[in-house]
Short mmCIF file of C-alpha atoms and ligand atoms in Angstrom, two decimals:
data_model
loop_
_atom_site.label_atom_id
_atom_site.label_comp_id
_atom_site.label_asym_id
_atom_site.label_seq_id
_atom_site.Cartn_x
_atom_site.Cartn_y
_atom_site.Cartn_z
CA MET V 1 0.00 0.00 0.00
CA GLN V 2 1.20 3.48 -0.84
CA ASN V 3 1.93 5.96 1.91
CA VAL V 4 2.94 9.41 0.72
CA ARG V 5 2.70 13.01 1.88
CA GLU V 6 2.79 16.30 0.03
CA VAL V 7 5.77 18.47 0.97
CA VAL V 8 4.94 21.53 -1.11
CA GLU V 9 2.75 21.85 -4.19
CA ASN V 10 3.51 18.98 -6.62
CA LEU V 11 6.33 17.60 -4.46
CA TYR V 12 5.67 14.37 -2.54
CA TRP V 13 7.54 12.48 0.13
CA VAL V 14 7.69 8.91 -1.21
CA GLY V 15 10.12 7.46 1.34
CA ALA V 16 9.51 4.86 4.01
CA ASN V 17 9.99 4.19 7.71
CA ASP V 18 12.06 1.34 9.06
CA HIS V 19 11.36 -0.13 12.50
CA ARG V 20 12.86 -3.50 11.72
CA THR V 21 16.54 -2.62 11.40
CA HIS V 22 18.12 -2.58 14.85
CA LEU V 23 21.50 -1.13 13.95
CA PHE V 24 22.00 1.75 11.51
CA GLU V 25 25.12 1.06 9.42
CA ASN V 26 25.11 -2.18 11.42
CA ILE V 27 26.66 -0.20 14.30
CA HIS V 28 24.31 2.37 15.83
CA PRO V 29 21.15 1.30 17.69
CA ILE V 30 17.96 2.86 16.36
CA PRO V 31 15.32 1.86 18.91
CA GLU V 32 12.95 4.46 17.50
CA GLY V 33 13.59 3.43 13.90
CA VAL V 34 14.70 5.61 11.02
CA SER V 35 13.20 7.00 7.84
CA TYR V 36 14.72 6.90 4.39
CA ASN V 37 13.39 9.92 2.58
CA SER V 38 12.84 10.20 -1.13
CA TYR V 39 10.90 12.93 -2.91
CA LEU V 40 9.04 12.98 -6.21
CA LEU V 41 8.21 16.14 -8.15
CA LEU V 42 5.42 16.24 -10.71
CA ASP V 43 6.41 19.01 -13.10
CA GLU V 44 6.31 19.08 -16.91
CA LYS V 45 8.93 16.39 -16.39
CA THR V 46 8.83 14.12 -13.35
CA VAL V 47 11.85 14.10 -11.05
CA LEU V 48 12.71 11.64 -8.27
CA PHE V 49 15.19 12.76 -5.62
CA ASP V 50 17.23 9.79 -4.36
CA THR V 51 15.93 6.31 -3.55
CA VAL V 52 15.85 4.42 -0.23
CA ASP V 53 17.45 1.58 1.69
CA TRP V 54 16.87 -1.92 0.37
CA SER V 55 14.95 -2.85 3.52
CA VAL V 56 12.02 -0.60 2.51
CA CYS V 57 12.27 -0.87 -1.25
CA GLN V 58 8.83 -2.39 -1.84
CA GLN V 59 7.04 0.39 0.03
CA PHE V 60 9.06 2.99 -1.86
CA LEU V 61 8.30 1.46 -5.26
CA ASP V 62 4.57 1.39 -4.40
CA ASN V 63 4.76 5.06 -3.39
CA ILE V 64 6.43 6.09 -6.64
CA GLU V 65 3.89 4.36 -8.83
CA TYR V 66 1.03 5.81 -6.81
CA VAL V 67 2.29 9.38 -7.27
CA LEU V 68 3.32 8.91 -10.90
CA ASP V 69 -0.13 7.48 -11.62
CA GLY V 70 0.95 6.16 -14.99
CA ARG V 71 3.34 8.98 -15.95
CA PRO V 72 6.90 8.14 -16.96
CA LEU V 73 9.74 8.90 -14.58
CA ASP V 74 11.84 11.34 -16.56
CA TYR V 75 14.69 12.08 -14.15
CA MET V 76 16.23 10.67 -11.00
CA ILE V 77 18.61 12.95 -9.13
CA ILE V 78 21.05 11.00 -6.95
CA ASN V 79 22.38 13.42 -4.36
CA HIS V 80 24.06 10.70 -2.30
CA MET V 81 25.25 7.26 -3.35
CA GLU V 82 25.44 5.56 0.04
CA PRO V 83 23.29 2.41 -0.11
CA ASP V 84 20.84 3.58 2.56
CA HIS V 85 19.70 6.00 -0.17
CA ALA V 86 20.80 4.50 -3.47
CA ALA V 87 20.18 0.79 -2.91
CA CYS V 88 16.99 0.84 -4.99
CA LEU V 89 18.41 2.76 -7.96
CA ASN V 90 18.51 -0.32 -10.18
CA GLU V 91 15.00 -1.37 -9.12
CA VAL V 92 13.68 2.01 -10.26
CA LEU V 93 15.54 1.80 -13.57
CA LEU V 94 14.26 -1.72 -14.21
CA ARG V 95 10.71 -0.35 -13.95
CA HIS V 96 11.51 2.95 -15.64
CA PRO V 97 14.17 2.47 -18.34
CA GLU V 98 13.15 5.89 -19.66
CA THR V 99 14.74 7.62 -16.66
CA THR V 100 17.82 9.81 -16.99
CA VAL V 101 19.99 9.73 -13.86
CA ILE V 102 21.54 13.02 -12.70
CA SER V 103 24.51 12.90 -10.34
CA THR V 104 28.07 14.04 -9.75
CA GLU V 105 31.16 12.57 -11.39
CA LYS V 106 31.99 10.70 -8.19
CA GLY V 107 28.37 9.66 -7.83
CA PHE V 108 28.51 7.92 -11.21
CA TYR V 109 31.87 6.44 -10.34
CA PHE V 110 30.41 4.91 -7.18
CA MET V 111 27.44 3.59 -9.18
CA THR V 112 29.85 1.49 -11.22
CA GLN V 113 31.50 0.24 -8.02
CA PHE V 114 28.12 -0.90 -6.74
CA ASN V 115 27.48 -2.62 -10.10
CA PHE V 116 24.60 -0.35 -11.15
CA GLN V 117 23.89 -0.27 -14.87
CA VAL V 118 22.99 3.30 -15.81
CA GLU V 119 22.42 4.01 -19.49
CA LYS V 120 21.07 7.55 -19.49
CA LYS V 121 23.29 9.87 -17.50
CA LEU V 122 23.55 13.58 -16.93
CA GLN V 123 26.67 14.48 -14.99
CA VAL V 124 26.52 17.74 -13.05
CA ALA V 125 28.85 19.78 -10.85
CA THR V 126 28.64 22.81 -8.62
CA GLY V 127 27.22 25.71 -10.58
CA ASP V 128 25.30 23.59 -13.07
CA THR V 129 21.56 24.09 -13.42
CA PHE V 130 18.67 22.04 -14.73
CA SER V 131 15.01 22.64 -15.51
CA SER V 132 12.10 20.22 -15.31
CA GLY V 133 9.67 22.75 -16.77
CA LYS V 134 8.37 25.21 -14.21
CA HIS V 135 11.07 24.24 -11.70
CA ASN V 136 14.72 25.15 -12.00
CA PHE V 137 17.47 23.49 -10.02
CA ALA V 138 21.00 24.42 -8.96
CA PHE V 139 23.53 21.82 -7.83
CA VAL V 140 26.18 22.26 -5.14
CA GLU V 141 28.66 19.50 -4.37
CA ILE V 142 29.24 18.89 -0.67
CA PRO V 143 32.24 16.54 -0.48
CA MET V 144 32.68 14.61 2.79
CA VAL V 145 29.18 15.28 4.09
CA HIS V 146 29.41 12.46 4.67
CA TRP V 147 30.92 10.62 1.69
CA PRO V 148 33.14 12.20 -0.98
CA GLU V 149 30.48 12.33 -3.69
CA PRO V 150 27.30 14.01 -2.41
CA MET V 151 25.68 17.15 -3.67
CA VAL V 152 22.67 19.15 -2.60
CA THR V 153 20.04 20.26 -5.07
CA LEU V 154 18.22 23.56 -4.65
CA ASP V 155 14.91 24.15 -6.39
CA THR V 156 15.43 27.84 -7.09
CA THR V 157 11.77 28.22 -8.05
CA ASN V 158 10.40 27.58 -4.56
CA GLY V 159 13.46 27.41 -2.27
CA VAL V 160 13.28 23.67 -1.54
CA LEU V 161 16.71 22.28 -0.69
CA PHE V 162 17.31 18.56 -1.09
CA SER V 163 20.09 18.38 1.47
CA ALA V 164 21.30 14.76 1.32
CA ASP V 165 22.55 13.59 4.76
CA ALA V 166 22.77 17.15 6.08
CA PHE V 167 20.04 18.00 8.63
CA GLY V 168 19.02 14.35 8.90
CA SER V 169 18.12 12.42 12.02
CA PHE V 170 17.55 8.97 13.44
CA LYS V 171 13.91 8.14 14.37
CA ALA V 172 11.06 7.06 12.15
CA LEU V 173 8.56 9.67 11.00
CA ASP V 174 5.50 7.57 11.84
CA GLY V 175 3.03 9.82 10.05
CA LYS V 176 4.76 13.10 10.83
CA LEU V 177 6.74 14.83 8.13
CA PHE V 178 7.52 18.38 9.23
CA ALA V 179 9.60 19.51 12.19
CA ASP V 180 6.76 21.89 13.12
CA GLU V 181 4.50 18.86 13.63
CA VAL V 182 6.55 17.54 16.56
CA ASP V 183 8.02 18.67 19.87
CA TRP V 184 11.49 18.68 18.36
CA ASP V 185 13.44 19.59 21.50
CA ARG V 186 11.69 16.89 23.50
CA ASP V 187 11.52 14.09 20.96
CA TRP V 188 13.98 14.76 18.14
CA LEU V 189 16.96 16.69 19.49
CA GLU V 190 18.68 13.62 20.92
CA PRO V 191 18.18 11.35 17.87
CA GLY V 192 19.13 14.30 15.67
CA ARG V 193 22.31 14.96 17.59
CA ARG V 194 23.17 11.26 17.85
CA TYR V 195 22.73 10.94 14.09
CA TYR V 196 24.82 14.02 13.28
CA THR V 197 27.63 13.39 15.74
CA ASN V 198 28.13 9.72 14.92
CA ILE V 199 27.52 9.82 11.18
CA VAL V 200 28.79 13.22 10.09
CA GLY V 201 30.60 14.43 13.24
CA LYS V 202 34.07 13.78 11.87
CA TYR V 203 33.54 16.23 9.04
CA GLY V 204 32.84 19.43 10.96
CA PRO V 205 34.93 21.71 8.72
CA HIS V 206 33.12 20.39 5.62
CA VAL V 207 29.74 21.00 7.27
CA GLN V 208 30.88 24.49 8.20
CA ALA V 209 31.66 25.09 4.51
CA VAL V 210 28.17 23.89 3.57
CA LEU V 211 26.60 26.21 6.13
CA LYS V 212 28.47 29.13 4.60
CA VAL V 213 27.16 28.21 1.14
CA ALA V 214 23.64 27.70 2.52
CA ALA V 215 23.68 31.15 4.11
CA ASP V 216 23.80 32.67 0.62
CA LEU V 217 21.01 30.51 -0.83
CA PRO V 218 17.30 31.40 -0.75
CA ILE V 219 16.31 28.27 1.20
CA LYS V 220 12.72 28.00 2.41
CA VAL V 221 12.35 24.24 2.95
CA ILE V 222 14.99 21.65 3.87
CA CYS V 223 14.33 18.09 2.71
CA PRO V 224 16.94 15.74 4.21
CA LEU V 225 17.37 12.07 3.43
CA HIS V 226 16.47 11.00 6.99
CA GLY V 227 14.05 12.50 9.48
CA LEU V 228 11.87 15.58 9.37
CA VAL V 229 11.42 18.25 6.72
CA TRP V 230 12.08 21.80 7.90
CA ARG V 231 9.79 24.54 6.58
CA LYS V 232 9.75 26.87 9.65
CA ASP V 233 12.43 28.15 12.02
CA LEU V 234 15.26 27.07 9.75
CA GLY V 235 17.61 29.17 11.87
CA TYR V 236 17.04 26.79 14.76
CA ILE V 237 18.39 23.68 13.03
CA LEU V 238 21.09 25.70 11.28
CA ASP V 239 22.26 26.93 14.69
CA LYS V 240 22.41 23.36 16.03
CA TYR V 241 24.44 22.31 13.00
CA ASP V 242 26.72 25.29 13.46
CA LYS V 243 27.40 24.30 17.08
CA TRP V 244 27.90 20.59 16.36
CA SER V 245 30.10 21.14 13.33
CA SER V 246 32.27 23.72 15.09
CA TYR V 247 32.59 21.40 18.12
CA THR V 248 31.01 24.03 20.33
CA PRO V 249 29.20 22.52 23.34
CA GLU V 250 25.46 23.10 23.41
CA LYS V 251 25.62 23.57 27.18
CA VAL V 252 28.13 24.17 29.91
CA GLY V 253 27.72 20.96 31.84
CA VAL V 254 29.53 17.81 32.87
CA MET V 255 29.27 14.29 31.57
CA ILE V 256 30.73 11.71 33.94
CA SER V 257 31.59 8.49 32.16
CA TYR V 258 32.85 5.64 34.25
CA ALA V 259 34.02 2.09 33.75
CA SER V 260 33.72 -0.12 36.77
CA MET V 261 34.49 -3.83 37.15
CA TYR V 262 33.17 -4.36 40.67
CA GLY V 263 31.44 -1.10 41.56
CA HIS V 264 34.33 0.76 43.19
CA THR V 265 34.97 3.19 40.34
CA GLU V 266 31.22 3.63 39.96
CA GLU V 267 31.07 4.70 43.61
CA VAL V 268 33.71 7.35 42.92
CA ALA V 269 31.82 8.61 39.88
CA GLN V 270 28.59 8.84 41.85
CA LEU V 271 30.34 10.68 44.69
CA LEU V 272 31.78 13.17 42.21
CA ALA V 273 28.33 13.68 40.68
CA SER V 274 26.85 14.41 44.10
CA GLU V 275 29.62 16.80 45.00
CA ILE V 276 29.14 18.76 41.77
CA VAL V 277 25.36 18.94 42.20
CA LYS V 278 25.81 19.98 45.85
CA ARG V 279 27.87 22.90 44.56
CA GLY V 280 24.89 24.02 42.49
CA GLU V 281 25.72 22.68 39.02
CA THR V 282 22.93 20.41 37.83
CA GLU V 283 23.64 20.16 34.09
CA LEU V 284 25.22 16.78 34.69
CA SER V 285 24.85 13.25 33.41
CA VAL V 286 26.42 9.93 34.43
CA PHE V 287 27.07 6.99 32.11
CA ASP V 288 28.46 3.49 32.57
CA VAL V 289 30.52 2.97 29.42
CA SER V 290 30.07 -0.79 29.71
CA ASN V 291 26.32 -0.69 29.28
CA THR V 292 25.84 2.42 27.14
CA HIS V 293 26.30 2.19 23.39
CA LYS V 294 29.11 4.46 22.24
CA SER V 295 26.80 6.38 19.91
CA TYR V 296 24.93 7.73 22.97
CA LEU V 297 28.21 8.57 24.70
CA ILE V 298 29.43 10.45 21.64
CA SER V 299 26.19 12.39 21.36
CA GLU V 300 26.44 13.50 24.99
CA ALA V 301 30.16 14.33 24.62
CA PHE V 302 29.24 16.69 21.77
CA ARG V 303 26.47 18.22 23.92
CA LEU V 304 28.41 19.14 27.05
CA SER V 305 31.53 21.15 27.80
CA HIS V 306 33.18 19.02 30.53
CA LEU V 307 33.94 15.32 30.40
CA VAL V 308 35.05 13.25 33.38
CA LEU V 309 36.49 9.83 32.62
CA ALA V 310 36.79 7.45 35.58
CA CYS V 311 38.47 4.21 34.67
CA PRO V 312 40.19 1.14 36.13
CA THR V 313 43.53 -0.03 34.85
CA TYR V 314 43.14 -3.27 32.90
CA ASN V 315 46.00 -5.40 31.63
CA LEU V 316 48.15 -2.36 32.45
CA GLY V 317 46.06 -0.36 29.98
CA VAL V 318 42.80 1.55 29.76
CA TYR V 319 39.70 -0.57 30.45
CA PRO V 320 38.58 -1.57 26.92
CA PRO V 321 35.08 0.05 26.74
CA MET V 322 36.58 3.36 27.94
CA LYS V 323 39.44 3.04 25.45
CA GLU V 324 36.87 2.52 22.68
CA PHE V 325 34.93 5.60 23.80
CA ILE V 326 38.05 7.76 23.69
CA ALA V 327 39.05 6.25 20.34
CA ASP V 328 35.60 7.14 19.00
CA MET V 329 36.02 10.72 20.20
CA GLN V 330 39.33 10.79 18.34
CA ALA V 331 37.81 9.30 15.20
CA LEU V 332 34.96 11.81 15.21
CA ASN V 333 37.36 14.70 15.66
CA LEU V 334 35.81 15.95 18.90
CA GLN V 335 37.64 18.98 20.24
CA ASN V 336 37.31 21.93 22.57
CA ARG V 337 36.35 20.01 25.71
CA THR V 338 37.64 20.11 29.28
CA PHE V 339 38.49 16.83 30.99
CA GLY V 340 38.79 15.53 34.52
CA LEU V 341 40.50 12.16 34.85
CA ILE V 342 40.14 9.58 37.60
CA GLU V 343 42.14 6.37 37.51
CA ASN V 344 41.78 3.26 39.60
CA GLY V 345 44.09 0.30 40.08
CA THR V 346 44.91 -2.20 42.78
CA TRP V 347 48.65 -2.60 42.17
CA ALA V 348 49.73 -0.38 39.26
CA PRO V 349 47.15 2.32 38.48
CA SER V 350 48.11 3.85 35.14
CA SER V 351 44.86 4.42 33.25
CA GLY V 352 44.93 8.17 34.00
CA ALA V 353 48.21 8.77 32.22
CA LEU V 354 47.19 6.49 29.37
CA MET V 355 43.84 8.25 28.90
CA ARG V 356 45.67 11.58 28.90
CA GLU V 357 47.98 10.31 26.15
CA MET V 358 44.96 9.52 24.00
CA ILE V 359 43.24 12.82 24.74
CA ASP V 360 46.43 14.75 24.01
CA GLU V 361 46.27 13.44 20.44
CA MET V 362 43.06 15.43 19.93
CA ARG V 363 42.80 19.11 19.23
CA GLU V 364 41.98 21.81 21.77
CA MET V 365 41.45 19.53 24.71
CA TYR V 366 41.98 20.90 28.21
CA TYR V 367 42.07 19.57 31.77
CA VAL V 368 40.70 20.83 35.04
CA ASP V 369 43.28 21.51 37.72
CA ALA V 370 42.78 18.20 39.53
CA GLU V 371 43.31 14.52 38.97
CA ALA V 372 42.56 11.57 41.20
CA THR V 373 44.06 8.14 41.72
CA ILE V 374 41.98 5.55 43.53
CA VAL V 375 43.76 2.49 44.85
CA SER V 376 41.13 -0.25 44.65
CA ALA V 377 38.39 1.59 46.54
CA LEU V 378 37.52 5.04 47.78
CA ASN V 379 38.74 5.78 51.32
CA HIS V 380 39.20 8.73 53.65
CA ASN V 381 42.54 9.54 52.01
CA THR V 382 41.17 9.77 48.47
CA ARG V 383 37.74 11.26 49.14
CA PRO V 384 39.26 14.78 49.44
CA ASP V 385 40.75 14.32 45.97
CA ILE V 386 37.25 13.77 44.58
CA GLU V 387 35.96 16.82 46.44
CA ALA V 388 38.88 18.82 45.01
CA MET V 389 37.99 17.61 41.55
CA ALA V 390 34.39 18.74 42.07
CA ASP V 391 35.70 22.17 43.08
CA ALA V 392 37.93 22.32 40.00
CA ILE V 393 35.17 21.25 37.62
CA VAL V 394 32.64 23.70 39.04
CA GLU V 395 35.19 26.52 38.89
CA SER V 396 36.01 25.68 35.27
CA MET V 397 32.33 25.43 34.31
CA ARG V 398 31.58 28.82 35.82
CA LYS V 399 34.44 30.37 33.85
CA GLN V 400 32.87 29.07 30.64
CA LYS V 401 29.39 30.45 31.35
FE1 FEO K 501 22.19 8.32 5.12
FE2 FEO K 501 25.55 8.95 4.21
O1 FEO K 501 23.86 8.11 4.20
#
């Protein structure tokens, strides 16, 4: 059965929601699902913008035929070749051999790598334009957001921007389509941030370049390839993207991440949390890195200004889940954060120095003026060190406000 929605006059969302896939990219949990967005314009010529993931191909094909209602599909613009958007390209062409595919040079190159047979091609680059009749389009390549080949397509007739992965989000639409139809801060900010930071987070400078280009374009509607369409308050989502892509914390606050084998390091983390809250700072969260997927940890690390890592020494190294978390921060290029480090060890505590080595490889990372070493378990000798760390963190937070 078809399930479509009108975005603006003659433009239809023909994508699909996916609640069956548990892991996006086979890595990131998506307990609230995800949408793969595709859009179909009925102009003098018909134009399809991207396809969808293979998992929802049948729904998508039904949607296309319903909207086309017997018309040919004249053009298919492929803004992004990653298979969560391009997997159904061949299926569309099998049904519509009349279709001319429009994409970038790299886009076509990747099509050959994925063994797609494309006969009718129109290669475009930044600055090129195209008309489907009443609608005119301008193309802007956006390399490394988040693959090398994507472009965005702007309908200069009505200001609709087909933004590829930019401004996307985890979470299925489930009947909604527009950001103004939901409580975005309550229900979509976290999946939006978790999507951005884990999928595109590494490429902040490239996103910054896109934002600069976007500032000069007459954009009225943003149609991303995942999540909600923006037609109001565009400044709001642009501001979030500006913060995330410039590695600017959304809030001055502290994220305490701990690894704990038997509960002793957890006790230290909880004591530190209490001491910080007692000092009046309540923008604080606590995570056990062993039972929290790294994508959530990364999202929170992008959100807050101060990060405390409390970690046992394990095989004379950093406890593996904590090491993976720090490695993920490195991989995603996180910067401009202030750290507090707490190490634990029964005979040779060294995780503090080793975590610092990893953090020092990142850019613009700072430390509060306190560190703590726990020998097996908290005691009356080490408790003052935790209180001193709370003082140092609160002082540093207040300086950043
Ligand atoms: Fe949603 Fe880069 O693909």
